[in-house]
mmCIF file of C-alpha atoms in Angstrom:
data_model
loop_
_atom_site.group_PDB
_atom_site.id
_atom_site.type_symbol
_atom_site.label_atom_id
_atom_site.label_comp_id
_atom_site.label_asym_id
_atom_site.label_seq_id
_atom_site.Cartn_x
_atom_site.Cartn_y
_atom_site.Cartn_z
ATOM 1 C CA MET A 12 -16.215 -10.904 -5.764
ATOM 2 C CA ASP A 13 -14.830 -11.972 -9.168
ATOM 3 C CA MET A 14 -18.225 -11.447 -10.804
ATOM 4 C CA GLU A 15 -17.940 -7.726 -10.027
ATOM 5 C CA ILE A 16 -14.861 -7.298 -12.196
ATOM 6 C CA PRO A 17 -15.998 -5.556 -15.397
ATOM 7 C CA VAL A 18 -16.405 -7.688 -18.514
ATOM 8 C CA ILE A 19 -16.205 -5.677 -21.745
ATOM 9 C CA ASN A 20 -17.663 -7.300 -24.858
ATOM 10 C CA LEU A 21 -15.624 -5.706 -27.616
ATOM 11 C CA GLU A 22 -18.135 -6.811 -30.239
ATOM 12 C CA GLY A 23 -19.992 -3.653 -29.272
ATOM 13 C CA LEU A 24 -17.281 -1.606 -30.978
ATOM 14 C CA ASN A 25 -18.532 -3.023 -34.275
ATOM 15 C CA GLY A 26 -22.165 -2.090 -33.643
ATOM 16 C CA ASP A 27 -24.136 1.041 -34.373
ATOM 17 C CA ALA A 28 -23.240 4.410 -32.883
ATOM 18 C CA ALA A 29 -25.229 3.821 -29.686
ATOM 19 C CA GLU A 30 -23.738 0.381 -29.058
ATOM 20 C CA ARG A 31 -20.208 1.604 -29.747
ATOM 21 C CA SER A 32 -20.716 4.557 -27.409
ATOM 22 C CA GLN A 33 -21.986 2.278 -24.645
ATOM 23 C CA THR A 34 -19.012 -0.087 -25.054
ATOM 24 C CA MET A 35 -16.544 2.816 -24.995
ATOM 25 C CA ALA A 36 -18.203 4.155 -21.843
ATOM 26 C CA ARG A 37 -17.951 0.776 -20.123
ATOM 27 C CA LEU A 38 -14.287 0.525 -21.050
ATOM 28 C CA HIS A 39 -13.616 4.030 -19.731
ATOM 29 C CA GLU A 40 -15.367 3.218 -16.467
ATOM 30 C CA ALA A 41 -13.344 0.019 -16.065
ATOM 31 C CA CYS A 42 -10.089 1.920 -16.655
ATOM 32 C CA THR A 43 -10.946 4.723 -14.231
ATOM 33 C CA ASP A 44 -12.648 2.762 -11.441
ATOM 34 C CA TRP A 45 -10.743 -0.517 -11.595
ATOM 35 C CA GLY A 46 -7.585 -0.441 -13.722
ATOM 36 C CA PHE A 47 -8.234 -4.054 -14.723
ATOM 37 C CA PHE A 48 -11.016 -5.915 -16.516
ATOM 38 C CA TRP A 49 -11.964 -8.891 -18.696
ATOM 39 C CA VAL A 50 -12.577 -8.680 -22.448
ATOM 40 C CA ASP A 51 -14.784 -10.914 -24.590
ATOM 41 C CA SER A 52 -15.047 -11.009 -28.403
ATOM 42 C CA HIS A 53 -11.473 -9.768 -28.496
ATOM 43 C CA GLY A 54 -10.364 -11.228 -31.833
ATOM 44 C CA VAL A 55 -7.822 -13.708 -30.463
ATOM 45 C CA ASP A 56 -8.622 -17.185 -31.750
ATOM 46 C CA ALA A 57 -9.881 -19.442 -28.947
ATOM 47 C CA ALA A 58 -8.281 -22.571 -30.402
ATOM 48 C CA LEU A 59 -4.960 -20.750 -30.624
ATOM 49 C CA MET A 60 -5.260 -19.761 -26.964
ATOM 50 C CA GLU A 61 -5.770 -23.396 -26.019
ATOM 51 C CA GLU A 62 -2.714 -24.449 -28.011
ATOM 52 C CA VAL A 63 -0.569 -21.888 -26.212
ATOM 53 C CA LYS A 64 -1.815 -23.263 -22.897
ATOM 54 C CA ARG A 65 -0.951 -26.803 -23.973
ATOM 55 C CA PHE A 66 2.517 -25.633 -24.922
ATOM 56 C CA VAL A 67 3.080 -24.019 -21.493
ATOM 57 C CA TYR A 68 1.870 -27.092 -19.610
ATOM 58 C CA GLY A 69 3.923 -29.442 -21.761
ATOM 59 C CA HIS A 70 7.072 -27.325 -21.643
ATOM 60 C CA TYR A 71 6.874 -27.041 -17.866
ATOM 61 C CA ASP A 72 6.309 -30.774 -17.502
ATOM 62 C CA ASP A 73 9.180 -31.714 -19.811
ATOM 63 C CA GLN A 74 11.742 -28.980 -19.187
ATOM 64 C CA LEU A 75 11.122 -27.056 -15.979
ATOM 65 C CA GLU A 76 9.367 -29.013 -13.232
ATOM 66 C CA ASP A 77 12.367 -31.083 -12.097
ATOM 67 C CA LYS A 78 14.621 -28.018 -12.139
ATOM 68 C CA PHE A 79 12.132 -26.016 -10.122
ATOM 69 C CA TYR A 80 11.776 -28.595 -7.353
ATOM 70 C CA ALA A 81 15.572 -28.961 -7.252
ATOM 71 C CA SER A 82 15.950 -25.223 -6.566
ATOM 72 C CA CYS A 83 17.050 -23.873 -3.191
ATOM 73 C CA LEU A 84 13.665 -22.200 -2.726
ATOM 74 C CA ALA A 85 11.753 -25.439 -3.200
ATOM 75 C CA LYS A 86 14.134 -27.339 -0.924
ATOM 76 C CA ASP A 87 13.910 -24.673 1.784
ATOM 77 C CA LEU A 88 10.117 -24.686 1.722
ATOM 78 C CA GLN A 89 9.995 -28.452 1.817
ATOM 79 C CA ALA A 90 12.263 -28.353 4.858
ATOM 80 C CA ALA A 91 9.885 -25.823 6.410
ATOM 81 C CA VAL A 92 7.009 -28.312 6.348
ATOM 82 C CA ASP A 93 8.240 -29.488 9.759
ATOM 83 C CA PRO A 94 10.106 -26.413 11.049
ATOM 84 C CA GLY A 95 11.761 -25.842 14.363
ATOM 85 C CA PRO A 96 9.923 -23.641 16.906
ATOM 86 C CA GLU A 97 11.932 -20.525 16.054
ATOM 87 C CA ASP A 98 11.185 -20.838 12.320
ATOM 88 C CA SER A 99 7.508 -21.770 12.438
ATOM 89 C CA ASN A 100 6.273 -18.428 11.053
ATOM 90 C CA LYS A 101 9.411 -17.111 9.397
ATOM 91 C CA PRO A 102 9.233 -16.481 5.650
ATOM 92 C CA VAL A 103 11.809 -18.403 3.674
ATOM 93 C CA SER A 104 12.613 -15.137 1.885
ATOM 94 C CA ASP A 105 10.831 -11.921 1.042
ATOM 95 C CA GLN A 106 12.997 -11.552 -2.073
ATOM 96 C CA VAL A 107 11.813 -14.590 -4.034
ATOM 97 C CA ASP A 108 8.632 -15.746 -5.750
ATOM 98 C CA TRP A 109 7.169 -19.256 -5.913
ATOM 99 C CA GLU A 110 7.017 -19.415 -9.694
ATOM 100 C CA SER A 111 8.703 -21.128 -12.616
ATOM 101 C CA THR A 112 9.039 -18.522 -15.339
ATOM 102 C CA TYR A 113 10.797 -17.425 -18.514
ATOM 103 C CA PHE A 114 10.412 -14.422 -20.808
ATOM 104 C CA ILE A 115 10.301 -14.341 -24.602
ATOM 105 C CA ARG A 116 10.802 -11.072 -26.458
ATOM 106 C CA HIS A 117 8.838 -10.713 -29.684
ATOM 107 C CA ASN A 118 9.525 -7.139 -30.762
ATOM 108 C CA PRO A 119 11.748 -5.427 -31.651
ATOM 109 C CA ASN A 120 14.379 -8.141 -31.083
ATOM 110 C CA ASN A 121 12.942 -11.652 -30.991
ATOM 111 C CA ASN A 122 14.862 -14.007 -28.684
ATOM 112 C CA VAL A 123 12.827 -17.169 -29.211
ATOM 113 C CA ALA A 124 15.952 -18.792 -30.698
ATOM 114 C CA ASP A 125 17.342 -18.792 -27.151
ATOM 115 C CA PHE A 126 14.845 -21.571 -26.394
ATOM 116 C CA PRO A 127 15.745 -24.338 -28.884
ATOM 117 C CA GLU A 128 13.921 -26.950 -26.818
ATOM 118 C CA ILE A 129 10.581 -25.312 -27.629
ATOM 119 C CA LEU A 130 11.126 -25.278 -31.378
ATOM 120 C CA PRO A 131 10.455 -28.813 -32.632
ATOM 121 C CA PRO A 132 11.143 -29.314 -36.363
ATOM 122 C CA THR A 133 8.317 -28.716 -38.817
ATOM 123 C CA ARG A 134 6.348 -31.815 -39.722
ATOM 124 C CA SER A 135 3.382 -32.529 -41.975
ATOM 125 C CA VAL A 136 1.366 -35.516 -40.830
ATOM 126 C CA ARG A 137 -2.046 -37.049 -41.240
ATOM 127 C CA VAL A 138 -5.160 -35.074 -42.125
ATOM 128 C CA VAL A 139 -7.048 -33.812 -39.064
ATOM 129 C CA SER A 140 -9.752 -31.829 -40.805
ATOM 130 C CA PRO A 141 -10.119 -30.106 -44.178
ATOM 131 C CA ILE A 142 -12.251 -27.377 -42.637
ATOM 132 C CA SER A 143 -10.192 -25.102 -40.436
ATOM 133 C CA LEU A 144 -6.727 -24.550 -39.075
ATOM 134 C CA ASN A 145 -8.458 -24.214 -35.703
ATOM 135 C CA PHE A 146 -8.178 -27.994 -35.472
ATOM 136 C CA VAL A 147 -4.397 -27.753 -35.272
ATOM 137 C CA CYS A 148 -3.289 -29.547 -32.142
ATOM 138 C CA ILE A 149 -0.019 -29.755 -30.299
ATOM 139 C CA HIS A 150 0.937 -32.464 -27.844
ATOM 140 C CA LEU A 151 4.371 -31.438 -26.683
ATOM 141 C CA ARG A 152 4.446 -33.900 -23.832
ATOM 142 C CA HIS A 153 4.792 -36.723 -26.345
ATOM 143 C CA ALA A 154 6.942 -34.710 -28.793
ATOM 144 C CA HIS A 155 4.175 -35.086 -31.365
ATOM 145 C CA THR A 156 2.583 -32.521 -33.641
ATOM 146 C CA CYS A 157 -0.591 -32.959 -35.620
ATOM 147 C CA PHE A 158 -1.716 -30.549 -38.339
ATOM 148 C CA LEU A 159 -3.738 -30.240 -41.515
ATOM 149 C CA ALA A 160 -2.199 -32.117 -44.423
ATOM 150 C CA HIS A 161 0.236 -30.001 -46.463
ATOM 151 C CA VAL A 162 0.144 -27.208 -43.849
ATOM 152 C CA PRO A 163 3.379 -27.578 -41.873
ATOM 153 C CA VAL A 164 3.110 -25.420 -38.768
ATOM 154 C CA THR A 165 5.843 -25.079 -36.168
ATOM 155 C CA LEU A 166 5.399 -24.026 -32.608
ATOM 156 C CA ARG A 167 7.211 -20.828 -33.578
ATOM 157 C CA GLU A 168 4.486 -20.099 -36.117
ATOM 158 C CA VAL A 169 1.768 -20.810 -33.549
ATOM 159 C CA LEU A 170 3.373 -18.381 -31.085
ATOM 160 C CA ASP A 171 3.931 -15.751 -33.770
ATOM 161 C CA THR A 172 0.283 -15.929 -34.852
ATOM 162 C CA TYR A 173 -0.901 -15.736 -31.256
ATOM 163 C CA ILE A 174 1.306 -12.729 -30.507
ATOM 164 C CA ALA A 175 0.214 -10.944 -33.691
ATOM 165 C CA GLN A 176 -3.409 -11.290 -32.584
ATOM 166 C CA MET A 177 -2.572 -10.112 -29.057
ATOM 167 C CA VAL A 178 -0.785 -7.041 -30.431
ATOM 168 C CA SER A 179 -3.830 -6.256 -32.575
ATOM 169 C CA LEU A 180 -5.982 -6.456 -29.442
ATOM 170 C CA ALA A 181 -3.583 -4.212 -27.499
ATOM 171 C CA GLU A 182 -3.589 -1.645 -30.308
ATOM 172 C CA ARG A 183 -7.375 -1.667 -30.443
ATOM 173 C CA LEU A 184 -7.571 -1.080 -26.693
ATOM 174 C CA ALA A 185 -4.914 1.644 -26.971
ATOM 175 C CA GLU A 186 -7.014 3.438 -29.582
ATOM 176 C CA CYS A 187 -10.146 3.240 -27.447
ATOM 177 C CA MET A 188 -8.299 4.440 -24.351
ATOM 178 C CA SER A 189 -6.775 7.362 -26.266
ATOM 179 C CA LEU A 190 -10.170 8.439 -27.583
ATOM 180 C CA ASN A 191 -11.783 8.071 -24.160
ATOM 181 C CA LEU A 192 -9.092 10.353 -22.730
ATOM 182 C CA GLY A 193 -9.904 13.022 -25.302
ATOM 183 C CA LEU A 194 -6.687 12.364 -27.226
ATOM 184 C CA ASP A 195 -6.068 11.512 -30.847
ATOM 185 C CA GLY A 196 -6.940 7.840 -31.362
ATOM 186 C CA ALA A 197 -3.342 6.996 -32.280
ATOM 187 C CA ARG A 198 -1.725 8.810 -29.327
ATOM 188 C CA ILE A 199 -0.806 5.782 -27.176
ATOM 189 C CA LYS A 200 0.238 3.671 -30.163
ATOM 190 C CA ASP A 201 2.357 6.463 -31.644
ATOM 191 C CA THR A 202 3.964 7.218 -28.281
ATOM 192 C CA PHE A 203 4.915 3.572 -27.797
ATOM 193 C CA ALA A 204 6.228 3.100 -31.364
ATOM 194 C CA PRO A 205 8.082 0.999 -32.063
ATOM 195 C CA PRO A 206 6.594 -0.929 -29.138
ATOM 196 C CA PHE A 207 8.348 -3.467 -26.980
ATOM 197 C CA VAL A 208 6.321 -6.681 -26.961
ATOM 198 C CA GLY A 209 7.237 -9.607 -24.755
ATOM 199 C CA THR A 210 5.549 -12.501 -22.974
ATOM 200 C CA LYS A 211 6.155 -13.865 -19.514
ATOM 201 C CA PHE A 212 5.311 -17.578 -19.352
ATOM 202 C CA ALA A 213 4.798 -18.711 -15.768
ATOM 203 C CA MET A 214 3.669 -21.735 -13.818
ATOM 204 C CA TYR A 215 2.834 -21.561 -10.129
ATOM 205 C CA PRO A 216 3.262 -25.128 -8.793
ATOM 206 C CA ALA A 217 1.636 -26.488 -5.663
ATOM 207 C CA CYS A 218 3.501 -25.059 -2.671
ATOM 208 C CA PRO A 219 4.161 -27.039 0.558
ATOM 209 C CA ARG A 220 4.047 -23.864 2.688
ATOM 210 C CA PRO A 221 1.981 -21.168 0.929
ATOM 211 C CA ASP A 222 1.885 -19.234 4.185
ATOM 212 C CA LEU A 223 5.619 -18.528 3.930
ATOM 213 C CA VAL A 224 5.971 -17.191 0.383
ATOM 214 C CA TRP A 225 4.053 -15.419 -2.367
ATOM 215 C CA GLY A 226 3.661 -16.855 -5.821
ATOM 216 C CA LEU A 227 4.480 -13.339 -7.032
ATOM 217 C CA ARG A 228 5.067 -10.380 -4.729
ATOM 218 C CA ALA A 229 2.897 -7.270 -4.990
ATOM 219 C CA HIS A 230 3.908 -4.852 -7.764
ATOM 220 C CA THR A 231 2.596 -2.650 -10.532
ATOM 221 C CA ASP A 232 3.566 -3.182 -14.173
ATOM 222 C CA ALA A 233 6.016 -0.617 -15.530
ATOM 223 C CA GLY A 234 4.775 -0.717 -19.106
ATOM 224 C CA GLY A 235 1.582 -0.040 -20.995
ATOM 225 C CA ILE A 236 -1.166 -2.589 -21.615
ATOM 226 C CA ILE A 237 -0.892 -6.128 -20.232
ATOM 227 C CA LEU A 238 -2.945 -8.982 -21.703
ATOM 228 C CA LEU A 239 -3.218 -12.114 -19.597
ATOM 229 C CA LEU A 240 -4.098 -15.619 -20.695
ATOM 230 C CA GLN A 241 -4.459 -17.444 -17.412
ATOM 231 C CA ASP A 242 -5.574 -20.678 -15.827
ATOM 232 C CA ASP A 243 -9.179 -21.801 -16.152
ATOM 233 C CA VAL A 244 -9.091 -23.935 -12.989
ATOM 234 C CA VAL A 245 -6.643 -22.571 -10.383
ATOM 235 C CA GLY A 246 -6.894 -18.996 -9.082
ATOM 236 C CA GLY A 247 -4.493 -16.922 -7.010
ATOM 237 C CA LEU A 248 -4.207 -13.568 -8.803
ATOM 238 C CA GLU A 249 -5.296 -10.577 -6.702
ATOM 239 C CA PHE A 250 -5.613 -6.856 -7.515
ATOM 240 C CA PHE A 251 -5.700 -3.995 -5.010
ATOM 241 C CA ARG A 252 -8.711 -1.919 -5.954
ATOM 242 C CA GLY A 253 -9.142 1.671 -4.894
ATOM 243 C CA ASP A 254 -6.274 1.456 -2.396
ATOM 244 C CA ARG A 255 -8.649 -0.289 -0.019
ATOM 245 C CA GLU A 256 -9.243 -3.982 -0.828
ATOM 246 C CA TRP A 257 -7.654 -6.979 -2.527
ATOM 247 C CA VAL A 258 -9.931 -8.357 -5.228
ATOM 248 C CA PRO A 259 -9.400 -12.009 -6.234
ATOM 249 C CA VAL A 260 -9.379 -12.699 -9.957
ATOM 250 C CA GLY A 261 -10.934 -16.108 -10.446
ATOM 251 C CA PRO A 262 -10.022 -18.643 -13.123
ATOM 252 C CA THR A 263 -10.734 -17.687 -16.716
ATOM 253 C CA LYS A 264 -14.256 -18.291 -17.973
ATOM 254 C CA GLY A 265 -14.603 -19.272 -21.608
ATOM 255 C CA SER A 266 -12.091 -17.555 -23.849
ATOM 256 C CA ARG A 267 -11.879 -14.268 -21.972
ATOM 257 C CA ILE A 268 -8.611 -12.350 -21.711
ATOM 258 C CA PHE A 269 -7.721 -10.357 -18.614
ATOM 259 C CA VAL A 270 -6.369 -6.825 -19.097
ATOM 260 C CA ASN A 271 -4.581 -4.483 -16.733
ATOM 261 C CA ILE A 272 -3.119 -1.021 -17.149
ATOM 262 C CA GLY A 273 0.580 -0.327 -16.671
ATOM 263 C CA ASP A 274 2.413 2.703 -15.306
ATOM 264 C CA GLN A 275 2.897 4.457 -18.669
ATOM 265 C CA VAL A 276 -0.819 4.551 -19.491
ATOM 266 C CA GLU A 277 -1.430 5.954 -16.016
ATOM 267 C CA VAL A 278 1.094 8.719 -16.740
ATOM 268 C CA MET A 279 -0.331 9.493 -20.187
ATOM 269 C CA SER A 280 -3.832 9.663 -18.720
ATOM 270 C CA GLY A 281 -2.793 12.079 -15.988
ATOM 271 C CA ARG A 282 -3.754 9.388 -13.490
ATOM 272 C CA ALA A 283 -7.304 9.184 -14.763
ATOM 273 C CA TYR A 284 -6.456 5.532 -15.469
ATOM 274 C CA ARG A 285 -4.627 3.679 -12.710
ATOM 275 C CA SER A 286 -1.830 1.133 -12.735
ATOM 276 C CA VAL A 287 -2.929 -1.141 -9.933
ATOM 277 C CA LEU A 288 -0.891 -3.093 -7.406
ATOM 278 C CA HIS A 289 -1.318 -6.853 -7.856
ATOM 279 C CA ARG A 290 0.106 -10.138 -6.585
ATOM 280 C CA VAL A 291 -0.254 -13.903 -6.852
ATOM 281 C CA ALA A 292 -0.874 -16.072 -3.792
ATOM 282 C CA ALA A 293 0.917 -19.400 -3.636
ATOM 283 C CA GLY A 294 -1.460 -22.352 -3.497
ATOM 284 C CA SER A 295 -1.207 -25.775 -1.937
ATOM 285 C CA GLU A 296 -3.026 -27.609 -4.737
ATOM 286 C CA GLY A 297 -2.747 -27.666 -8.513
ATOM 287 C CA TRP A 298 -0.671 -25.678 -10.980
ATOM 288 C CA ARG A 299 -1.643 -22.158 -11.993
ATOM 289 C CA LEU A 300 -0.797 -21.134 -15.556
ATOM 290 C CA SER A 301 -0.115 -17.517 -16.519
ATOM 291 C CA VAL A 302 0.833 -16.153 -19.955
ATOM 292 C CA ALA A 303 1.178 -12.364 -19.742
ATOM 293 C CA THR A 304 1.872 -10.416 -22.931
ATOM 294 C CA PHE A 305 3.231 -6.901 -22.431
ATOM 295 C CA TYR A 306 2.536 -4.131 -24.940
ATOM 296 C CA ASN A 307 5.012 -1.493 -23.762
ATOM 297 C CA PRO A 308 6.708 1.611 -25.095
ATOM 298 C CA GLY A 309 10.012 1.043 -26.841
ATOM 299 C CA THR A 310 13.006 1.948 -24.703
ATOM 300 C CA GLU A 311 13.579 5.154 -26.716
ATOM 301 C CA ALA A 312 9.917 6.178 -26.567
ATOM 302 C CA VAL A 313 9.276 9.524 -24.874
ATOM 303 C CA VAL A 314 6.354 9.436 -22.447
ATOM 304 C CA ALA A 315 4.723 12.542 -21.027
ATOM 305 C CA ALA A 316 1.770 13.398 -18.852
ATOM 306 C CA PRO A 317 -0.864 15.826 -20.168
ATOM 307 C CA ALA A 318 -0.226 19.496 -19.350
ATOM 308 C CA THR A 319 -3.034 19.431 -16.804
ATOM 309 C CA ALA A 320 -1.233 16.782 -14.745
ATOM 310 C CA LEU A 321 2.368 18.006 -14.738
ATOM 311 C CA GLN A 322 2.146 18.603 -11.002
ATOM 312 C CA LEU A 323 1.761 14.835 -10.523
ATOM 313 C CA TYR A 324 4.615 13.718 -12.770
ATOM 314 C CA PRO A 325 7.985 14.986 -13.997
ATOM 315 C CA GLY A 326 8.388 16.261 -17.545
ATOM 316 C CA ALA A 327 8.758 14.046 -20.589
ATOM 317 C CA TYR A 328 11.146 11.110 -20.151
ATOM 318 C CA ARG A 329 12.531 8.118 -22.047
ATOM 319 C CA PHE A 330 10.865 4.862 -21.090
ATOM 320 C CA GLY A 331 14.297 3.244 -20.903
ATOM 321 C CA ASP A 332 15.273 5.788 -18.236
ATOM 322 C CA TYR A 333 12.089 4.985 -16.314
ATOM 323 C CA LEU A 334 13.038 1.313 -16.290
ATOM 324 C CA ASN A 335 16.521 2.140 -15.011
ATOM 325 C CA TYR A 336 15.331 4.557 -12.347
#
């Protein structure tokens, strides 16, 4: 099933007119028929993606795992391993998710300073390679950093570089989507400006009773364009395609990034593009990593459907009001 999910090679946007047209058409088809897809040749550095993954694994291991398993949810599920007869099929709660998560805002107000434990001091250490900064490596589990000589790089700088590249990708997709919808190429970007950009870092630990709880309950994303760096071993993400079937999204292959459309792009497209219901199943083995970066309208941004679709949506509204609705 996962092989059917569209894979868009964005390198085609740099080709001749025919290749660009074909790539744009494939992207349009993925947005209209699926609402989610993979992208290759996306411009986000593969080595940087791996470093972000190492950070998430190390931070969870050092800072979050013990707290998570000490939570009431984890204790309740552990107790449910050998339940009484009346509780054998009773969910622990339909209001909680089996995930360890935190959210970092990048724009317009960066809150990374709220996480001092993930900002080790800058160090310059031994030479790794004179060739490329791609050889930068981070081993948070052992509180050790290792970089090119005379190039002190903090975790903050790694995250900032990663997010800058993700925003560039989101803006490129926004331009292509706008053009495919017959709009000015800057329409989505200008509507969102200044955009809200934030990242949800999540780990989905092994669950003793995955039949009683979801890793993440079914929902759509309220914002615009969501870019997901996810696990390359453990699956669990599912999307509801065409209001008829749940499609499993397998582990990441290579350096692909997963993309899904949020509610505001659906509105701006007059529902030509769909914001799709999705969820994460809890698993009994392994940890699933998820790093979702949200490229959303700013809270004061005014979003409106095209005139041809006003019967489907209300008039123009502030995104902040949508969030509070």
